[in-house]
Amino acid sequence: VALMVAMGVIAQEDVTDSLVIGELSLDGMIAPVAGVLSAALHASSQQMSLICPQHNGSEAQWATTGDIIASPSLMALVHHLK
């Protein structure tokens, strides 16, 4: 995501207060990762939104009442943020 901001694809304001977790595969899909629950708890305690893999979205919902963007791919995330 930081690279996409640096390239001007995503506006910095759209992700400034976001914690991003996930593993980007070579085909652009965002693979599930361990630790999403802890990341969601931290994001919630800092009043931040969470960007995570779609597969981990339901797990993140347990830990926060804040905004969660659970995306299946980098392209879907870009479209969501634009």
PDB file of N, CA and C in Angstrom:
ATOM      1  N   VAL A   1       0.831  -1.182   0.000  1.00  0.00           N
ATOM      2  CA  VAL A   1       0.000   0.000   0.000  1.00  0.00           C
ATOM      3  C   VAL A   1       0.878   1.248   0.000  1.00  0.00           C
ATOM      4  N   ALA A   2       1.962   1.235   0.735  1.00  0.00           N
ATOM      5  CA  ALA A   2       2.850   2.396   0.764  1.00  0.00           C
ATOM      6  C   ALA A   2       3.420   2.687  -0.622  1.00  0.00           C
ATOM      7  N   LEU A   3       3.749   1.651  -1.351  1.00  0.00           N
ATOM      8  CA  LEU A   3       4.257   1.834  -2.707  1.00  0.00           C
ATOM      9  C   LEU A   3       3.186   2.426  -3.616  1.00  0.00           C
ATOM     10  N   MET A   4       1.944   1.987  -3.444  1.00  0.00           N
ATOM     11  CA  MET A   4       0.840   2.525  -4.244  1.00  0.00           C
ATOM     12  C   MET A   4       0.620   4.008  -3.921  1.00  0.00           C
ATOM     13  N   VAL A   5       0.798   4.396  -2.682  1.00  0.00           N
ATOM     14  CA  VAL A   5       0.697   5.809  -2.301  1.00  0.00           C
ATOM     15  C   VAL A   5       1.848   6.593  -2.934  1.00  0.00           C
ATOM     16  N   ALA A   6       3.061   6.047  -2.858  1.00  0.00           N
ATOM     17  CA  ALA A   6       4.225   6.725  -3.429  1.00  0.00           C
ATOM     18  C   ALA A   6       4.091   6.908  -4.942  1.00  0.00           C
ATOM     19  N   MET A   7       3.428   5.962  -5.609  1.00  0.00           N
ATOM     20  CA  MET A   7       3.223   6.038  -7.051  1.00  0.00           C
ATOM     21  C   MET A   7       2.051   6.936  -7.425  1.00  0.00           C
ATOM     22  N   GLY A   8       1.272   7.360  -6.422  1.00  0.00           N
ATOM     23  CA  GLY A   8       0.128   8.222  -6.685  1.00  0.00           C
ATOM     24  C   GLY A   8      -1.133   7.478  -7.080  1.00  0.00           C
ATOM     25  N   VAL A   9      -1.132   6.160  -6.934  1.00  0.00           N
ATOM     26  CA  VAL A   9      -2.308   5.353  -7.281  1.00  0.00           C
ATOM     27  C   VAL A   9      -3.379   5.479  -6.205  1.00  0.00           C
ATOM     28  N   ILE A  10      -2.955   5.533  -4.967  1.00  0.00           N
ATOM     29  CA  ILE A  10      -3.854   5.691  -3.817  1.00  0.00           C
ATOM     30  C   ILE A  10      -3.486   7.009  -3.133  1.00  0.00           C
ATOM     31  N   ALA A  11      -4.480   7.786  -2.759  1.00  0.00           N
ATOM     32  CA  ALA A  11      -4.227   9.046  -2.046  1.00  0.00           C
ATOM     33  C   ALA A  11      -3.796   8.742  -0.612  1.00  0.00           C
ATOM     34  N   GLN A  12      -2.791   9.453  -0.144  1.00  0.00           N
ATOM     35  CA  GLN A  12      -2.280   9.231   1.206  1.00  0.00           C
ATOM     36  C   GLN A  12      -3.362   9.443   2.260  1.00  0.00           C
ATOM     37  N   GLU A  13      -4.253  10.412   2.019  1.00  0.00           N
ATOM     38  CA  GLU A  13      -5.324  10.690   2.984  1.00  0.00           C
ATOM     39  C   GLU A  13      -6.242   9.478   3.183  1.00  0.00           C
ATOM     40  N   ASP A  14      -6.334   8.621   2.177  1.00  0.00           N
ATOM     41  CA  ASP A  14      -7.230   7.471   2.260  1.00  0.00           C
ATOM     42  C   ASP A  14      -6.701   6.373   3.171  1.00  0.00           C
ATOM     43  N   VAL A  15      -5.414   6.386   3.449  1.00  0.00           N
ATOM     44  CA  VAL A  15      -4.828   5.327   4.274  1.00  0.00           C
ATOM     45  C   VAL A  15      -4.025   5.844   5.466  1.00  0.00           C
ATOM     46  N   THR A  16      -4.073   7.155   5.715  1.00  0.00           N
ATOM     47  CA  THR A  16      -3.266   7.747   6.784  1.00  0.00           C
ATOM     48  C   THR A  16      -3.559   7.125   8.144  1.00  0.00           C
ATOM     49  N   ASP A  17      -4.819   6.945   8.469  1.00  0.00           N
ATOM     50  CA  ASP A  17      -5.188   6.387   9.776  1.00  0.00           C
ATOM     51  C   ASP A  17      -5.580   4.926   9.659  1.00  0.00           C
ATOM     52  N   SER A  18      -4.820   4.172   8.889  1.00  0.00           N
ATOM     53  CA  SER A  18      -5.120   2.755   8.667  1.00  0.00           C
ATOM     54  C   SER A  18      -3.926   1.893   9.029  1.00  0.00           C
ATOM     55  N   LEU A  19      -4.216   0.752   9.605  1.00  0.00           N
ATOM     56  CA  LEU A  19      -3.211  -0.270   9.845  1.00  0.00           C
ATOM     57  C   LEU A  19      -3.429  -1.327   8.767  1.00  0.00           C
ATOM     58  N   VAL A  20      -2.382  -1.698   8.061  1.00  0.00           N
ATOM     59  CA  VAL A  20      -2.488  -2.630   6.936  1.00  0.00           C
ATOM     60  C   VAL A  20      -1.770  -3.920   7.286  1.00  0.00           C
ATOM     61  N   ILE A  21      -2.464  -5.062   7.096  1.00  0.00           N
ATOM     62  CA  ILE A  21      -1.862  -6.369   7.345  1.00  0.00           C
ATOM     63  C   ILE A  21      -2.315  -7.318   6.236  1.00  0.00           C
ATOM     64  N   GLY A  22      -1.405  -8.129   5.761  1.00  0.00           N
ATOM     65  CA  GLY A  22      -1.726  -9.087   4.713  1.00  0.00           C
ATOM     66  C   GLY A  22      -0.483  -9.466   3.944  1.00  0.00           C
ATOM     67  N   GLU A  23      -0.609 -10.494   3.128  1.00  0.00           N
ATOM     68  CA  GLU A  23       0.506 -10.952   2.309  1.00  0.00           C
ATOM     69  C   GLU A  23       0.090 -10.870   0.850  1.00  0.00           C
ATOM     70  N   LEU A  24       0.808 -10.082   0.076  1.00  0.00           N
ATOM     71  CA  LEU A  24       0.485  -9.896  -1.334  1.00  0.00           C
ATOM     72  C   LEU A  24       1.154 -10.993  -2.152  1.00  0.00           C
ATOM     73  N   SER A  25       0.350 -11.759  -2.893  1.00  0.00           N
ATOM     74  CA  SER A  25       0.904 -12.810  -3.743  1.00  0.00           C
ATOM     75  C   SER A  25       1.281 -12.225  -5.100  1.00  0.00           C
ATOM     76  N   LEU A  26       1.986 -12.986  -5.886  1.00  0.00           N
ATOM     77  CA  LEU A  26       2.466 -12.509  -7.179  1.00  0.00           C
ATOM     78  C   LEU A  26       1.340 -12.191  -8.155  1.00  0.00           C
ATOM     79  N   ASP A  27       0.178 -12.802  -7.968  1.00  0.00           N
ATOM     80  CA  ASP A  27      -0.949 -12.529  -8.868  1.00  0.00           C
ATOM     81  C   ASP A  27      -1.832 -11.387  -8.378  1.00  0.00           C
ATOM     82  N   GLY A  28      -1.415 -10.701  -7.317  1.00  0.00           N
ATOM     83  CA  GLY A  28      -2.152  -9.547  -6.815  1.00  0.00           C
ATOM     84  C   GLY A  28      -3.205  -9.866  -5.769  1.00  0.00           C
ATOM     85  N   MET A  29      -3.391 -11.129  -5.463  1.00  0.00           N
ATOM     86  CA  MET A  29      -4.340 -11.512  -4.418  1.00  0.00           C
ATOM     87  C   MET A  29      -3.706 -11.258  -3.047  1.00  0.00           C
ATOM     88  N   ILE A  30      -4.548 -10.968  -2.061  1.00  0.00           N
ATOM     89  CA  ILE A  30      -4.060 -10.732  -0.701  1.00  0.00           C
ATOM     90  C   ILE A  30      -4.343 -11.991   0.102  1.00  0.00           C
ATOM     91  N   ALA A  31      -3.266 -12.689   0.462  1.00  0.00           N
ATOM     92  CA  ALA A  31      -3.371 -13.972   1.151  1.00  0.00           C
ATOM     93  C   ALA A  31      -3.628 -13.775   2.642  1.00  0.00           C
ATOM     94  N   PRO A  32      -4.381 -14.699   3.254  1.00  0.00           N
ATOM     95  CA  PRO A  32      -4.634 -14.612   4.696  1.00  0.00           C
ATOM     96  C   PRO A  32      -3.337 -14.749   5.495  1.00  0.00           C
ATOM     97  N   VAL A  33      -3.334 -14.110   6.661  1.00  0.00           N
ATOM     98  CA  VAL A  33      -2.158 -14.126   7.534  1.00  0.00           C
ATOM     99  C   VAL A  33      -2.587 -14.362   8.977  1.00  0.00           C
ATOM    100  N   ALA A  34      -1.644 -14.767   9.793  1.00  0.00           N
ATOM    101  CA  ALA A  34      -1.882 -14.900  11.230  1.00  0.00           C
ATOM    102  C   ALA A  34      -1.710 -13.529  11.880  1.00  0.00           C
ATOM    103  N   GLY A  35      -2.361 -13.322  13.004  1.00  0.00           N
ATOM    104  CA  GLY A  35      -2.168 -12.099  13.766  1.00  0.00           C
ATOM    105  C   GLY A  35      -3.172 -10.993  13.493  1.00  0.00           C
ATOM    106  N   VAL A  36      -4.217 -11.292  12.725  1.00  0.00           N
ATOM    107  CA  VAL A  36      -5.196 -10.253  12.395  1.00  0.00           C
ATOM    108  C   VAL A  36      -5.970  -9.814  13.640  1.00  0.00           C
ATOM    109  N   LEU A  37      -6.269 -10.728  14.527  1.00  0.00           N
ATOM    110  CA  LEU A  37      -6.994 -10.370  15.749  1.00  0.00           C
ATOM    111  C   LEU A  37      -6.203  -9.362  16.575  1.00  0.00           C
ATOM    112  N   SER A  38      -4.914  -9.610  16.751  1.00  0.00           N
ATOM    113  CA  SER A  38      -4.057  -8.666  17.494  1.00  0.00           C
ATOM    114  C   SER A  38      -3.958  -7.332  16.779  1.00  0.00           C
ATOM    115  N   ALA A  39      -3.830  -7.375  15.458  1.00  0.00           N
ATOM    116  CA  ALA A  39      -3.755  -6.138  14.678  1.00  0.00           C
ATOM    117  C   ALA A  39      -5.049  -5.343  14.799  1.00  0.00           C
ATOM    118  N   ALA A  40      -6.190  -6.029  14.784  1.00  0.00           N
ATOM    119  CA  ALA A  40      -7.483  -5.354  14.912  1.00  0.00           C
ATOM    120  C   ALA A  40      -7.643  -4.725  16.287  1.00  0.00           C
ATOM    121  N   LEU A  41      -7.208  -5.418  17.316  1.00  0.00           N
ATOM    122  CA  LEU A  41      -7.258  -4.855  18.672  1.00  0.00           C
ATOM    123  C   LEU A  41      -6.401  -3.593  18.770  1.00  0.00           C
ATOM    124  N   HIS A  42      -5.211  -3.650  18.186  1.00  0.00           N
ATOM    125  CA  HIS A  42      -4.330  -2.479  18.217  1.00  0.00           C
ATOM    126  C   HIS A  42      -4.942  -1.328  17.418  1.00  0.00           C
ATOM    127  N   ALA A  43      -5.448  -1.622  16.232  1.00  0.00           N
ATOM    128  CA  ALA A  43      -6.063  -0.575  15.406  1.00  0.00           C
ATOM    129  C   ALA A  43      -7.220   0.079  16.149  1.00  0.00           C
ATOM    130  N   SER A  44      -8.021  -0.737  16.810  1.00  0.00           N
ATOM    131  CA  SER A  44      -9.158  -0.218  17.562  1.00  0.00           C
ATOM    132  C   SER A  44      -8.695   0.681  18.712  1.00  0.00           C
ATOM    133  N   SER A  45      -7.646   0.274  19.408  1.00  0.00           N
ATOM    134  CA  SER A  45      -7.155   1.066  20.542  1.00  0.00           C
ATOM    135  C   SER A  45      -6.564   2.404  20.092  1.00  0.00           C
ATOM    136  N   GLN A  46      -6.138   2.487  18.834  1.00  0.00           N
ATOM    137  CA  GLN A  46      -5.552   3.714  18.293  1.00  0.00           C
ATOM    138  C   GLN A  46      -6.534   4.495  17.427  1.00  0.00           C
ATOM    139  N   GLN A  47      -7.800   4.082  17.418  1.00  0.00           N
ATOM    140  CA  GLN A  47      -8.843   4.691  16.575  1.00  0.00           C
ATOM    141  C   GLN A  47      -8.430   4.705  15.100  1.00  0.00           C
ATOM    142  N   MET A  48      -7.872   3.598  14.651  1.00  0.00           N
ATOM    143  CA  MET A  48      -7.450   3.444  13.262  1.00  0.00           C
ATOM    144  C   MET A  48      -8.361   2.448  12.561  1.00  0.00           C
ATOM    145  N   SER A  49      -8.429   2.557  11.252  1.00  0.00           N
ATOM    146  CA  SER A  49      -9.140   1.526  10.480  1.00  0.00           C
ATOM    147  C   SER A  49      -8.147   0.402  10.193  1.00  0.00           C
ATOM    148  N   LEU A  50      -8.672  -0.739   9.766  1.00  0.00           N
ATOM    149  CA  LEU A  50      -7.841  -1.908   9.488  1.00  0.00           C
ATOM    150  C   LEU A  50      -8.073  -2.350   8.054  1.00  0.00           C
ATOM    151  N   ILE A  51      -7.001  -2.556   7.329  1.00  0.00           N
ATOM    152  CA  ILE A  51      -7.059  -3.131   5.988  1.00  0.00           C
ATOM    153  C   ILE A  51      -6.429  -4.516   6.095  1.00  0.00           C
ATOM    154  N   CYS A  52      -7.199  -5.548   5.745  1.00  0.00           N
ATOM    155  CA  CYS A  52      -6.728  -6.917   5.908  1.00  0.00           C
ATOM    156  C   CYS A  52      -7.219  -7.802   4.761  1.00  0.00           C
ATOM    157  N   PRO A  53      -6.710  -9.024   4.674  1.00  0.00           N
ATOM    158  CA  PRO A  53      -7.202  -9.945   3.654  1.00  0.00           C
ATOM    159  C   PRO A  53      -8.681 -10.275   3.871  1.00  0.00           C
ATOM    160  N   GLN A  54      -9.400 -10.483   2.790  1.00  0.00           N
ATOM    161  CA  GLN A  54     -10.826 -10.798   2.890  1.00  0.00           C
ATOM    162  C   GLN A  54     -11.063 -12.029   3.765  1.00  0.00           C
ATOM    163  N   HIS A  55     -10.189 -12.999   3.638  1.00  0.00           N
ATOM    164  CA  HIS A  55     -10.336 -14.235   4.409  1.00  0.00           C
ATOM    165  C   HIS A  55     -10.271 -13.981   5.921  1.00  0.00           C
ATOM    166  N   ASN A  56      -9.575 -12.945   6.345  1.00  0.00           N
ATOM    167  CA  ASN A  56      -9.432 -12.625   7.767  1.00  0.00           C
ATOM    168  C   ASN A  56     -10.435 -11.588   8.261  1.00  0.00           C
ATOM    169  N   GLY A  57     -11.297 -11.098   7.398  1.00  0.00           N
ATOM    170  CA  GLY A  57     -12.216 -10.027   7.759  1.00  0.00           C
ATOM    171  C   GLY A  57     -13.147 -10.363   8.905  1.00  0.00           C
ATOM    172  N   SER A  58     -13.695 -11.580   8.905  1.00  0.00           N
ATOM    173  CA  SER A  58     -14.628 -11.945   9.982  1.00  0.00           C
ATOM    174  C   SER A  58     -13.914 -12.034  11.327  1.00  0.00           C
ATOM    175  N   GLU A  59     -12.669 -12.468  11.321  1.00  0.00           N
ATOM    176  CA  GLU A  59     -11.877 -12.516  12.560  1.00  0.00           C
ATOM    177  C   GLU A  59     -11.634 -11.099  13.093  1.00  0.00           C
ATOM    178  N   ALA A  60     -11.346 -10.181  12.195  1.00  0.00           N
ATOM    179  CA  ALA A  60     -11.095  -8.795  12.601  1.00  0.00           C
ATOM    180  C   ALA A  60     -12.349  -8.153  13.194  1.00  0.00           C
ATOM    181  N   GLN A  61     -13.526  -8.533  12.697  1.00  0.00           N
ATOM    182  CA  GLN A  61     -14.788  -7.975  13.199  1.00  0.00           C
ATOM    183  C   GLN A  61     -14.983  -8.243  14.684  1.00  0.00           C
ATOM    184  N   TRP A  62     -14.444  -9.327  15.189  1.00  0.00           N
ATOM    185  CA  TRP A  62     -14.588  -9.668  16.607  1.00  0.00           C
ATOM    186  C   TRP A  62     -13.869  -8.679  17.509  1.00  0.00           C
ATOM    187  N   ALA A  63     -12.830  -8.039  16.987  1.00  0.00           N
ATOM    188  CA  ALA A  63     -11.951  -7.246  17.839  1.00  0.00           C
ATOM    189  C   ALA A  63     -12.177  -5.743  17.762  1.00  0.00           C
ATOM    190  N   THR A  64     -12.949  -5.280  16.809  1.00  0.00           N
ATOM    191  CA  THR A  64     -13.047  -3.834  16.648  1.00  0.00           C
ATOM    192  C   THR A  64     -14.443  -3.407  16.217  1.00  0.00           C
ATOM    193  N   THR A  65     -14.775  -2.200  16.583  1.00  0.00           N
ATOM    194  CA  THR A  65     -16.013  -1.598  16.088  1.00  0.00           C
ATOM    195  C   THR A  65     -15.674  -0.562  15.017  1.00  0.00           C
ATOM    196  N   GLY A  66     -14.382  -0.415  14.734  1.00  0.00           N
ATOM    197  CA  GLY A  66     -13.925   0.546  13.729  1.00  0.00           C
ATOM    198  C   GLY A  66     -14.106   0.018  12.316  1.00  0.00           C
ATOM    199  N   ASP A  67     -13.649   0.814  11.361  1.00  0.00           N
ATOM    200  CA  ASP A  67     -13.753   0.440   9.961  1.00  0.00           C
ATOM    201  C   ASP A  67     -12.780  -0.677   9.627  1.00  0.00           C
ATOM    202  N   ILE A  68     -13.285  -1.657   8.885  1.00  0.00           N
ATOM    203  CA  ILE A  68     -12.456  -2.751   8.396  1.00  0.00           C
ATOM    204  C   ILE A  68     -12.668  -2.848   6.896  1.00  0.00           C
ATOM    205  N   ILE A  69     -11.561  -2.837   6.164  1.00  0.00           N
ATOM    206  CA  ILE A  69     -11.610  -3.094   4.731  1.00  0.00           C
ATOM    207  C   ILE A  69     -10.955  -4.445   4.531  1.00  0.00           C
ATOM    208  N   ALA A  70     -11.756  -5.438   4.192  1.00  0.00           N
ATOM    209  CA  ALA A  70     -11.268  -6.796   3.975  1.00  0.00           C
ATOM    210  C   ALA A  70     -11.313  -7.060   2.468  1.00  0.00           C
ATOM    211  N   SER A  71     -10.158  -7.006   1.847  1.00  0.00           N
ATOM    212  CA  SER A  71     -10.079  -7.057   0.390  1.00  0.00           C
ATOM    213  C   SER A  71      -9.491  -8.373  -0.105  1.00  0.00           C
ATOM    214  N   PRO A  72     -10.039  -8.905  -1.193  1.00  0.00           N
ATOM    215  CA  PRO A  72      -9.487 -10.136  -1.755  1.00  0.00           C
ATOM    216  C   PRO A  72      -8.220  -9.903  -2.582  1.00  0.00           C
ATOM    217  N   SER A  73      -8.059  -8.671  -3.103  1.00  0.00           N
ATOM    218  CA  SER A  73      -6.909  -8.404  -3.980  1.00  0.00           C
ATOM    219  C   SER A  73      -6.492  -6.941  -3.879  1.00  0.00           C
ATOM    220  N   LEU A  74      -5.288  -6.665  -4.359  1.00  0.00           N
ATOM    221  CA  LEU A  74      -4.801  -5.297  -4.370  1.00  0.00           C
ATOM    222  C   LEU A  74      -5.645  -4.426  -5.295  1.00  0.00           C
ATOM    223  N   MET A  75      -6.052  -4.977  -6.430  1.00  0.00           N
ATOM    224  CA  MET A  75      -6.872  -4.219  -7.368  1.00  0.00           C
ATOM    225  C   MET A  75      -8.235  -3.864  -6.745  1.00  0.00           C
ATOM    226  N   ALA A  76      -8.828  -4.803  -6.028  1.00  0.00           N
ATOM    227  CA  ALA A  76     -10.112  -4.526  -5.364  1.00  0.00           C
ATOM    228  C   ALA A  76      -9.942  -3.439  -4.300  1.00  0.00           C
ATOM    229  N   LEU A  77      -8.814  -3.457  -3.595  1.00  0.00           N
ATOM    230  CA  LEU A  77      -8.536  -2.440  -2.585  1.00  0.00           C
ATOM    231  C   LEU A  77      -8.406  -1.059  -3.236  1.00  0.00           C
ATOM    232  N   VAL A  78      -7.684  -0.984  -4.336  1.00  0.00           N
ATOM    233  CA  VAL A  78      -7.516   0.276  -5.046  1.00  0.00           C
ATOM    234  C   VAL A  78      -8.881   0.816  -5.490  1.00  0.00           C
ATOM    235  N   HIS A  79      -9.718  -0.058  -6.046  1.00  0.00           N
ATOM    236  CA  HIS A  79     -11.047   0.368  -6.481  1.00  0.00           C
ATOM    237  C   HIS A  79     -11.894   0.828  -5.314  1.00  0.00           C
ATOM    238  N   HIS A  80     -11.764   0.167  -4.167  1.00  0.00           N
ATOM    239  CA  HIS A  80     -12.526   0.557  -2.978  1.00  0.00           C
ATOM    240  C   HIS A  80     -12.113   1.942  -2.479  1.00  0.00           C
ATOM    241  N   LEU A  81     -10.823   2.222  -2.525  1.00  0.00           N
ATOM    242  CA  LEU A  81     -10.308   3.474  -1.986  1.00  0.00           C
ATOM    243  C   LEU A  81     -10.487   4.659  -2.932  1.00  0.00           C
ATOM    244  N   LYS A  82     -10.759   4.409  -4.193  1.00  0.00           N
ATOM    245  CA  LYS A  82     -10.930   5.517  -5.165  1.00  0.00           C
ATOM    246  C   LYS A  82     -12.345   5.982  -5.230  1.00  0.00           C
TER     247      LYS A  82
END
